Amino acid sequence: MTTQAQTIVLTGANGQLGLTLQKTLAQHSNIQLHALTREQLDIADEAAVNACLDQIKPDVIINAAAYTAVDAAETDDLTARAANATGPKHLARWAQRNNAYLLQISTDFVFSGRNHRPYTPDDQTDPLSIYGRTKLEGELHARYLAPANSLVLRTSWVYSEFGRNFVKTMLRLMTEKDQLNVVADQIGTPSSTWGLARCIDACLARRPVGILHWSDSGVASWYDFAVAIQDEALATGLLEKRIPVRAIPTSEYPTPAKRPPFSVLDKSATMEALELEPLHWRHELGRVIQAIKAGQ
Ligand SMILES: NC(=O)c1ccc[n+]([C@@H]2O[C@H](COP(=O)([O-])OP(=O)(O)OC[C@H]3O[C@@H](n4cnc5c(N)ncnc54)[C@H](OP(=O)(O)O)[C@@H]3O)[C@@H](O)[C@H]2O)c1
């Protein structure tokens, strides 16, 4: 991390990534952090964005705010678009006018998942869902409105001990049910917010622009992820009894939003630009399960 003083505005501060960054960025004495929840700053409100940023005058804006309810977005596209597309547009305009660095977090769901090799940042986007489409619009606003000042950092399958995510849902279902069916034909890479925060630290130091990809290393299906969650949780005593976890195809678990069947992200450009190695998702999962156990 650079020793240069930085004033940072963090939006979506109550989300999984927002709560993680509040902890990691607080460790840097050269950072003056303004962590803003949705109640403190609705990024869809342009007047509020301009008034807030004009007052704080940040060097860096980290946009961790998003509408992440992928299935709900299918019937609530106005709200999804306000947060995922219009919000980044407002932030990008301000960043461009004021020469601030905008870190726009995005998603593997901008891809259709028809690839059979990991997606590079230059690969064709082709989102299958409203969530993916609105996130792509947000990317485009950042790239075209603040081309020299913004980084779109795509990530996948984000989880942490905070908020709502797949790990916490599985842990709950594993205590409530006698058996669990989990989709095995969607392949991606889990990303703990702690690994993502390490990557964001490196971005703050080097300020790359354009598009980069980040996830933990390795690949998994949701089924593999669920099995690993159960194993880790049993090992730490977070779960007491094992239940059968059965692999099913997506066709047996229909959801309102279509999801990419294969959305592994190629991180080689990021690893080179930031000189940073991701940890294996299984290792990161162990740390998050420990944190959930410690917080019980
Ligand atoms: N979660 C995933 O699996 C995943 C995967 C790939 C990429 N990502 C991306 O990673 C980033 C962080 O995701 P996350 O998992 O930390 O999301 P999250 O836990 O859902 O947090 C998002 C936060 O944004 C806030 N928000 C929503 N609309 C807002 C608005 N108009 N103005 C200000 N704040 C608003 C939410 O507030 P409320 O709770 O009050 O709505 C919430 O606190 C997002 O860009 C997301 O698209 C996530």
Short mmCIF file of C-alpha atoms and ligand atoms in Angstrom, two decimals:
data_model
loop_
_atom_site.label_atom_id
_atom_site.label_comp_id
_atom_site.label_asym_id
_atom_site.label_seq_id
_atom_site.Cartn_x
_atom_site.Cartn_y
_atom_site.Cartn_z
CA MET A 1 0.00 0.00 0.00
CA THR A 2 1.24 3.48 -0.89
CA THR A 3 2.12 5.78 2.01
CA GLN A 4 0.57 8.77 0.21
CA ALA A 5 -2.45 10.17 2.09
CA GLN A 6 -5.75 9.16 0.47
CA THR A 7 -9.30 10.21 1.17
CA ILE A 8 -11.60 7.36 0.20
CA VAL A 9 -15.36 7.24 -0.15
CA LEU A 10 -16.74 3.72 0.19
CA THR A 11 -20.35 3.28 -0.97
CA GLY A 12 -22.57 0.35 0.00
CA ALA A 13 -20.69 0.23 3.31
CA ASN A 14 -23.21 -2.13 4.94
CA GLY A 15 -22.84 -4.87 2.33
CA GLN A 16 -20.55 -7.90 2.51
CA LEU A 17 -17.68 -6.18 0.73
CA GLY A 18 -18.40 -2.83 2.36
CA LEU A 19 -18.18 -4.26 5.88
CA THR A 20 -14.97 -6.12 5.00
CA LEU A 21 -13.34 -3.01 3.52
CA GLN A 22 -14.30 -0.96 6.55
CA LYS A 23 -12.10 -3.31 8.57
CA THR A 24 -9.19 -3.70 6.14
CA LEU A 25 -8.92 -0.04 5.11
CA ALA A 26 -9.02 1.10 8.75
CA GLN A 27 -5.63 -0.59 9.18
CA HIS A 28 -3.96 1.99 6.91
CA SER A 29 -3.01 5.14 8.79
CA ASN A 30 -2.67 7.12 5.54
CA ILE A 31 -6.32 6.49 4.58
CA GLN A 32 -9.12 8.76 5.64
CA LEU A 33 -12.15 6.57 5.08
CA HIS A 34 -15.72 7.81 4.61
CA ALA A 35 -17.78 4.62 4.70
CA LEU A 36 -21.30 5.46 3.53
CA THR A 37 -24.29 3.18 3.85
CA ARG A 38 -27.23 3.35 1.48
CA GLU A 39 -29.07 5.50 4.05
CA GLN A 40 -26.15 7.96 4.06
CA LEU A 41 -25.70 8.02 0.29
CA ASP A 42 -28.06 6.59 -2.31
CA ILE A 43 -25.84 6.47 -5.40
CA ALA A 44 -28.92 6.56 -7.65
CA ASP A 45 -29.59 10.13 -6.47
CA GLU A 46 -27.33 12.36 -8.58
CA ALA A 47 -27.84 15.51 -6.51
CA ALA A 48 -27.01 13.61 -3.32
CA VAL A 49 -23.91 12.05 -4.93
CA ASN A 50 -22.63 15.44 -6.11
CA ALA A 51 -23.33 17.18 -2.80
CA CYS A 52 -21.67 14.42 -0.78
CA LEU A 53 -18.59 14.06 -2.99
CA ASP A 54 -18.19 17.84 -3.38
CA GLN A 55 -18.05 18.07 0.39
CA ILE A 56 -15.67 15.15 1.03
CA LYS A 57 -13.55 15.61 -2.14
CA PRO A 58 -12.26 12.03 -2.21
CA ASP A 59 -9.15 10.93 -4.12
CA VAL A 60 -10.73 7.50 -4.51
CA ILE A 61 -14.30 6.19 -4.72
CA ILE A 62 -14.81 2.48 -4.09
CA ASN A 63 -18.28 1.55 -5.29
CA ALA A 64 -19.31 -1.53 -3.30
CA ALA A 65 -22.99 -0.59 -3.58
CA ALA A 66 -25.13 -2.81 -5.77
CA TYR A 67 -28.50 -4.48 -6.15
CA THR A 68 -27.35 -8.09 -5.78
CA ALA A 69 -30.64 -10.00 -5.50
CA VAL A 70 -30.20 -11.76 -8.84
CA ASP A 71 -33.64 -13.39 -9.00
CA ALA A 72 -35.57 -10.42 -7.59
CA ALA A 73 -33.97 -8.19 -10.25
CA GLU A 74 -35.92 -10.04 -12.94
CA THR A 75 -39.13 -8.36 -11.70
CA ASP A 76 -37.57 -5.25 -10.17
CA ASP A 77 -35.41 -4.03 -13.01
CA LEU A 78 -35.94 -0.32 -12.27
CA THR A 79 -34.44 -0.61 -8.79
CA ALA A 80 -31.68 -2.89 -10.04
CA ARG A 81 -30.80 -0.47 -12.84
CA ALA A 82 -30.85 2.53 -10.48
CA ALA A 83 -28.24 0.93 -8.22
CA ASN A 84 -26.17 -1.02 -10.76
CA ALA A 85 -26.14 1.32 -13.76
CA THR A 86 -27.38 4.83 -12.88
CA GLY A 87 -25.39 4.94 -9.61
CA PRO A 88 -22.04 4.15 -11.27
CA LYS A 89 -22.87 6.75 -13.94
CA HIS A 90 -23.14 9.45 -11.28
CA LEU A 91 -19.93 8.33 -9.56
CA ALA A 92 -18.03 8.12 -12.86
CA ARG A 93 -19.13 11.63 -13.89
CA TRP A 94 -17.93 13.06 -10.59
CA ALA A 95 -14.66 11.08 -10.76
CA GLN A 96 -13.97 12.37 -14.26
CA ARG A 97 -14.72 16.00 -13.37
CA ASN A 98 -12.60 15.86 -10.23
CA ASN A 99 -9.79 13.55 -11.34
CA ALA A 100 -10.63 10.94 -8.69
CA TYR A 101 -9.98 7.20 -9.07
CA LEU A 102 -13.17 5.10 -9.31
CA LEU A 103 -13.06 1.43 -8.41
CA GLN A 104 -16.26 -0.09 -9.79
CA ILE A 105 -16.89 -3.65 -8.59
CA SER A 106 -18.58 -5.89 -11.15
CA THR A 107 -19.48 -9.49 -11.77
CA ASP A 108 -18.91 -12.71 -13.70
CA PHE A 109 -22.65 -12.51 -14.56
CA VAL A 110 -21.80 -10.11 -17.41
CA PHE A 111 -20.84 -13.29 -19.31
CA SER A 112 -23.19 -15.86 -20.79
CA GLY A 113 -21.07 -18.78 -19.56
CA ARG A 114 -20.85 -20.56 -22.88
CA ASN A 115 -17.03 -20.47 -22.79
CA HIS A 116 -15.03 -23.57 -21.97
CA ARG A 117 -11.98 -21.65 -20.80
CA PRO A 118 -11.71 -18.92 -18.16
CA TYR A 119 -13.00 -15.51 -19.25
CA THR A 120 -10.39 -12.80 -19.86
CA PRO A 121 -11.25 -9.12 -19.30
CA ASP A 122 -11.44 -8.60 -23.10
CA ASP A 123 -13.87 -11.45 -23.75
CA GLN A 124 -17.27 -10.67 -25.24
CA THR A 125 -19.90 -9.87 -22.61
CA ASP A 126 -23.37 -11.32 -23.04
CA PRO A 127 -25.36 -11.25 -19.78
CA LEU A 128 -28.25 -13.67 -19.31
CA SER A 129 -30.07 -11.80 -16.53
CA ILE A 130 -31.30 -8.32 -15.62
CA TYR A 131 -28.72 -8.25 -12.83
CA GLY A 132 -25.93 -9.05 -15.30
CA ARG A 133 -27.24 -6.55 -17.84
CA THR A 134 -27.52 -3.70 -15.32
CA LYS A 135 -24.05 -4.45 -13.94
CA LEU A 136 -22.68 -4.35 -17.49
CA GLU A 137 -24.33 -0.94 -18.01
CA GLY A 138 -22.57 0.23 -14.84
CA GLU A 139 -19.25 -1.02 -16.24
CA LEU A 140 -19.80 0.85 -19.48
CA HIS A 141 -20.58 4.10 -17.66
CA ALA A 142 -17.36 3.81 -15.65
CA ARG A 143 -15.29 2.96 -18.72
CA TYR A 144 -16.70 5.57 -21.08
CA LEU A 145 -17.28 8.44 -18.66
CA ALA A 146 -13.99 8.09 -16.75
CA PRO A 147 -11.72 6.07 -19.05
CA ALA A 148 -8.42 7.23 -17.56
CA ASN A 149 -9.66 7.23 -13.97
CA SER A 150 -11.63 4.05 -13.47
CA LEU A 151 -11.09 0.37 -12.91
CA VAL A 152 -13.85 -2.20 -13.37
CA LEU A 153 -12.94 -5.08 -11.09
CA ARG A 154 -15.04 -8.16 -11.88
CA THR A 155 -15.37 -10.87 -9.31
CA SER A 156 -17.50 -13.98 -8.73
CA TRP A 157 -19.45 -15.95 -6.10
CA VAL A 158 -18.72 -13.46 -3.29
CA TYR A 159 -19.15 -14.58 0.31
CA SER A 160 -18.07 -13.60 3.83
CA GLU A 161 -19.23 -13.91 7.41
CA PHE A 162 -21.41 -10.82 6.81
CA GLY A 163 -24.82 -10.41 5.21
CA ARG A 164 -26.49 -12.93 2.92
CA ASN A 165 -24.53 -15.36 0.78
CA PHE A 166 -24.35 -18.98 -0.37
CA VAL A 167 -22.18 -20.14 2.54
CA LYS A 168 -24.57 -18.83 5.17
CA THR A 169 -27.60 -20.15 3.28
CA MET A 170 -26.02 -23.62 3.09
CA LEU A 171 -25.14 -23.59 6.79
CA ARG A 172 -28.74 -22.71 7.65
CA LEU A 173 -30.24 -25.33 5.34
CA MET A 174 -27.82 -27.95 6.66
CA THR A 175 -29.24 -27.47 10.15
CA GLU A 176 -32.88 -27.37 8.97
CA LYS A 177 -33.01 -30.19 6.41
CA ASP A 178 -32.32 -33.92 6.26
CA GLN A 179 -30.95 -33.78 2.75
CA LEU A 180 -29.88 -31.08 0.31
CA ASN A 181 -29.87 -30.93 -3.49
CA VAL A 182 -27.32 -28.57 -5.02
CA VAL A 183 -26.69 -27.63 -8.65
CA ALA A 184 -23.56 -29.30 -10.05
CA ASP A 185 -23.52 -28.01 -13.64
CA GLN A 186 -22.72 -24.36 -12.93
CA ILE A 187 -18.97 -23.91 -12.63
CA GLY A 188 -17.19 -20.84 -11.24
CA THR A 189 -14.88 -19.72 -8.46
CA PRO A 190 -15.88 -18.64 -4.96
CA SER A 191 -14.34 -15.37 -3.77
CA SER A 192 -14.08 -14.41 -0.14
CA THR A 193 -14.41 -10.69 0.50
CA TRP A 194 -11.07 -10.90 2.35
CA GLY A 195 -9.24 -12.02 -0.78
CA LEU A 196 -11.08 -9.33 -2.74
CA ALA A 197 -10.06 -6.73 -0.15
CA ARG A 198 -6.38 -7.75 -0.63
CA CYS A 199 -6.81 -7.17 -4.34
CA ILE A 200 -8.45 -3.78 -3.72
CA ASP A 201 -5.54 -2.81 -1.45
CA ALA A 202 -3.17 -3.54 -4.32
CA CYS A 203 -5.38 -1.52 -6.71
CA LEU A 204 -5.23 1.47 -4.36
CA ALA A 205 -1.45 1.27 -4.41
CA ARG A 206 -1.04 0.90 -8.18
CA ARG A 207 -4.24 2.42 -9.57
CA PRO A 208 -4.66 0.29 -12.68
CA VAL A 209 -7.41 1.37 -15.10
CA GLY A 210 -9.57 -0.61 -17.54
CA ILE A 211 -10.99 -4.00 -16.60
CA LEU A 212 -9.42 -6.64 -14.33
CA HIS A 213 -10.71 -9.94 -12.95
CA TRP A 214 -10.37 -11.26 -9.43
CA SER A 215 -11.54 -14.36 -7.58
CA ASP A 216 -9.90 -16.86 -5.29
CA SER A 217 -7.98 -19.54 -7.17
CA GLY A 218 -9.34 -22.92 -8.29
CA VAL A 219 -12.76 -23.83 -9.67
CA ALA A 220 -15.87 -25.47 -8.24
CA SER A 221 -19.49 -26.23 -8.91
CA TRP A 222 -22.06 -25.00 -6.40
CA TYR A 223 -22.30 -28.66 -5.36
CA ASP A 224 -18.53 -28.87 -4.71
CA PHE A 225 -18.75 -25.62 -2.76
CA ALA A 226 -21.64 -26.95 -0.64
CA VAL A 227 -19.79 -30.19 0.13
CA ALA A 228 -16.69 -28.23 1.19
CA ILE A 229 -18.82 -25.90 3.35
CA GLN A 230 -20.26 -28.89 5.17
CA ASP A 231 -16.82 -30.48 5.67
CA GLU A 232 -15.29 -27.25 7.01
CA ALA A 233 -18.28 -26.57 9.26
CA LEU A 234 -18.21 -30.09 10.70
CA ALA A 235 -14.45 -29.80 11.30
CA THR A 236 -14.84 -26.52 13.26
CA GLY A 237 -17.92 -27.70 15.17
CA LEU A 238 -20.18 -25.17 13.44
CA LEU A 239 -22.36 -28.10 12.28
CA GLU A 240 -22.98 -31.15 14.40
CA LYS A 241 -24.33 -33.70 11.96
CA ARG A 242 -23.66 -34.53 8.35
CA ILE A 243 -26.60 -34.65 5.93
CA PRO A 244 -26.49 -36.11 2.42
CA VAL A 245 -25.75 -33.47 -0.27
CA ARG A 246 -26.88 -34.57 -3.73
CA ALA A 247 -25.67 -33.16 -7.05
CA ILE A 248 -28.50 -32.07 -9.36
CA PRO A 249 -28.64 -30.40 -12.78
CA THR A 250 -29.82 -26.79 -13.16
CA SER A 251 -32.96 -28.13 -14.87
CA GLU A 252 -34.05 -29.57 -11.51
CA TYR A 253 -33.65 -26.19 -9.76
CA PRO A 254 -35.31 -23.56 -11.97
CA THR A 255 -34.81 -19.93 -10.90
CA PRO A 256 -36.28 -16.68 -12.30
CA ALA A 257 -32.84 -15.49 -13.48
CA LYS A 258 -30.66 -17.54 -15.80
CA ARG A 259 -27.11 -18.04 -14.57
CA PRO A 260 -23.96 -18.65 -16.60
CA PRO A 261 -23.07 -22.37 -16.62
CA PHE A 262 -19.34 -21.56 -16.69
CA SER A 263 -18.05 -18.25 -15.34
CA VAL A 264 -14.49 -18.90 -14.21
CA LEU A 265 -12.52 -15.65 -14.48
CA ASP A 266 -9.00 -15.51 -15.91
CA LYS A 267 -6.95 -13.51 -13.41
CA SER A 268 -3.57 -13.62 -15.10
CA ALA A 269 -3.61 -9.92 -16.15
CA THR A 270 -4.50 -8.91 -12.58
CA MET A 271 -1.82 -11.10 -11.05
CA GLU A 272 0.75 -9.55 -13.36
CA ALA A 273 -0.45 -5.94 -12.96
CA LEU A 274 -0.70 -6.14 -9.18
CA GLU A 275 2.00 -8.77 -8.51
CA LEU A 276 -0.54 -10.58 -6.39
CA GLU A 277 -1.45 -14.28 -6.03
CA PRO A 278 -4.96 -15.32 -5.01
CA LEU A 279 -5.33 -18.00 -2.36
CA HIS A 280 -7.23 -21.21 -3.13
CA TRP A 281 -10.97 -20.87 -2.45
CA ARG A 282 -10.86 -23.81 -0.08
CA HIS A 283 -8.29 -22.01 2.09
CA GLU A 284 -10.37 -18.81 2.14
CA LEU A 285 -13.51 -20.81 2.97
CA GLY A 286 -11.78 -22.25 6.03
CA ARG A 287 -11.02 -18.74 7.29
CA VAL A 288 -14.59 -17.52 6.79
CA ILE A 289 -16.08 -20.60 8.48
CA GLN A 290 -13.76 -19.92 11.45
CA ALA A 291 -14.98 -16.30 11.53
CA ILE A 292 -18.64 -17.40 11.46
CA LYS A 293 -17.92 -19.83 14.30
CA ALA A 294 -16.12 -17.12 16.31
CA GLY A 295 -19.08 -14.76 15.85
CA GLN A 296 -21.68 -17.24 17.15
N1 LIG B 1 -22.60 -11.28 -3.96
C1 LIG B 1 -22.05 -11.91 -4.99
O1 LIG B 1 -22.10 -13.14 -5.12
C2 LIG B 1 -21.30 -11.13 -6.04
C3 LIG B 1 -20.72 -11.81 -7.11
C4 LIG B 1 -20.01 -11.08 -8.06
C5 LIG B 1 -19.88 -9.71 -7.94
N2 LIG B 1 -20.48 -9.07 -6.90
C6 LIG B 1 -20.35 -7.62 -6.80
O2 LIG B 1 -19.57 -7.32 -5.66
C7 LIG B 1 -19.98 -6.06 -5.11
C8 LIG B 1 -20.25 -6.21 -3.62
O3 LIG B 1 -21.29 -7.17 -3.45
P1 LIG B 1 -21.79 -7.62 -2.02
O4 LIG B 1 -21.94 -9.09 -2.06
O5 LIG B 1 -20.96 -6.97 -0.95
O6 LIG B 1 -23.25 -6.97 -2.06
P2 LIG B 1 -24.30 -6.78 -0.88
O7 LIG B 1 -23.85 -7.53 0.33
O8 LIG B 1 -25.64 -7.04 -1.46
O9 LIG B 1 -24.14 -5.24 -0.53
C9 LIG B 1 -24.54 -4.25 -1.43
C10 LIG B 1 -24.82 -2.99 -0.62
O10 LIG B 1 -25.21 -1.96 -1.54
C11 LIG B 1 -26.29 -1.27 -0.95
N3 LIG B 1 -27.09 -0.59 -1.98
C12 LIG B 1 -28.04 -1.09 -2.81
N4 LIG B 1 -28.53 -0.11 -3.59
C13 LIG B 1 -27.89 1.03 -3.25
C14 LIG B 1 -27.95 2.37 -3.69
N5 LIG B 1 -28.81 2.75 -4.65
N6 LIG B 1 -27.14 3.29 -3.11
C15 LIG B 1 -26.28 2.93 -2.14
N7 LIG B 1 -26.17 1.68 -1.67
C16 LIG B 1 -26.96 0.74 -2.22
C17 LIG B 1 -27.09 -2.33 -0.24
O11 LIG B 1 -27.93 -1.75 0.71
P3 LIG B 1 -29.31 -2.49 1.11
O12 LIG B 1 -28.88 -3.78 1.76
O13 LIG B 1 -29.95 -1.52 2.01
O14 LIG B 1 -30.03 -2.73 -0.18
C18 LIG B 1 -25.96 -3.16 0.39
O15 LIG B 1 -25.57 -2.64 1.64
C19 LIG B 1 -21.19 -5.63 -5.95
O16 LIG B 1 -20.75 -4.75 -6.96
C20 LIG B 1 -21.67 -6.91 -6.59
O17 LIG B 1 -22.36 -6.68 -7.81
C21 LIG B 1 -21.16 -9.74 -5.92
#
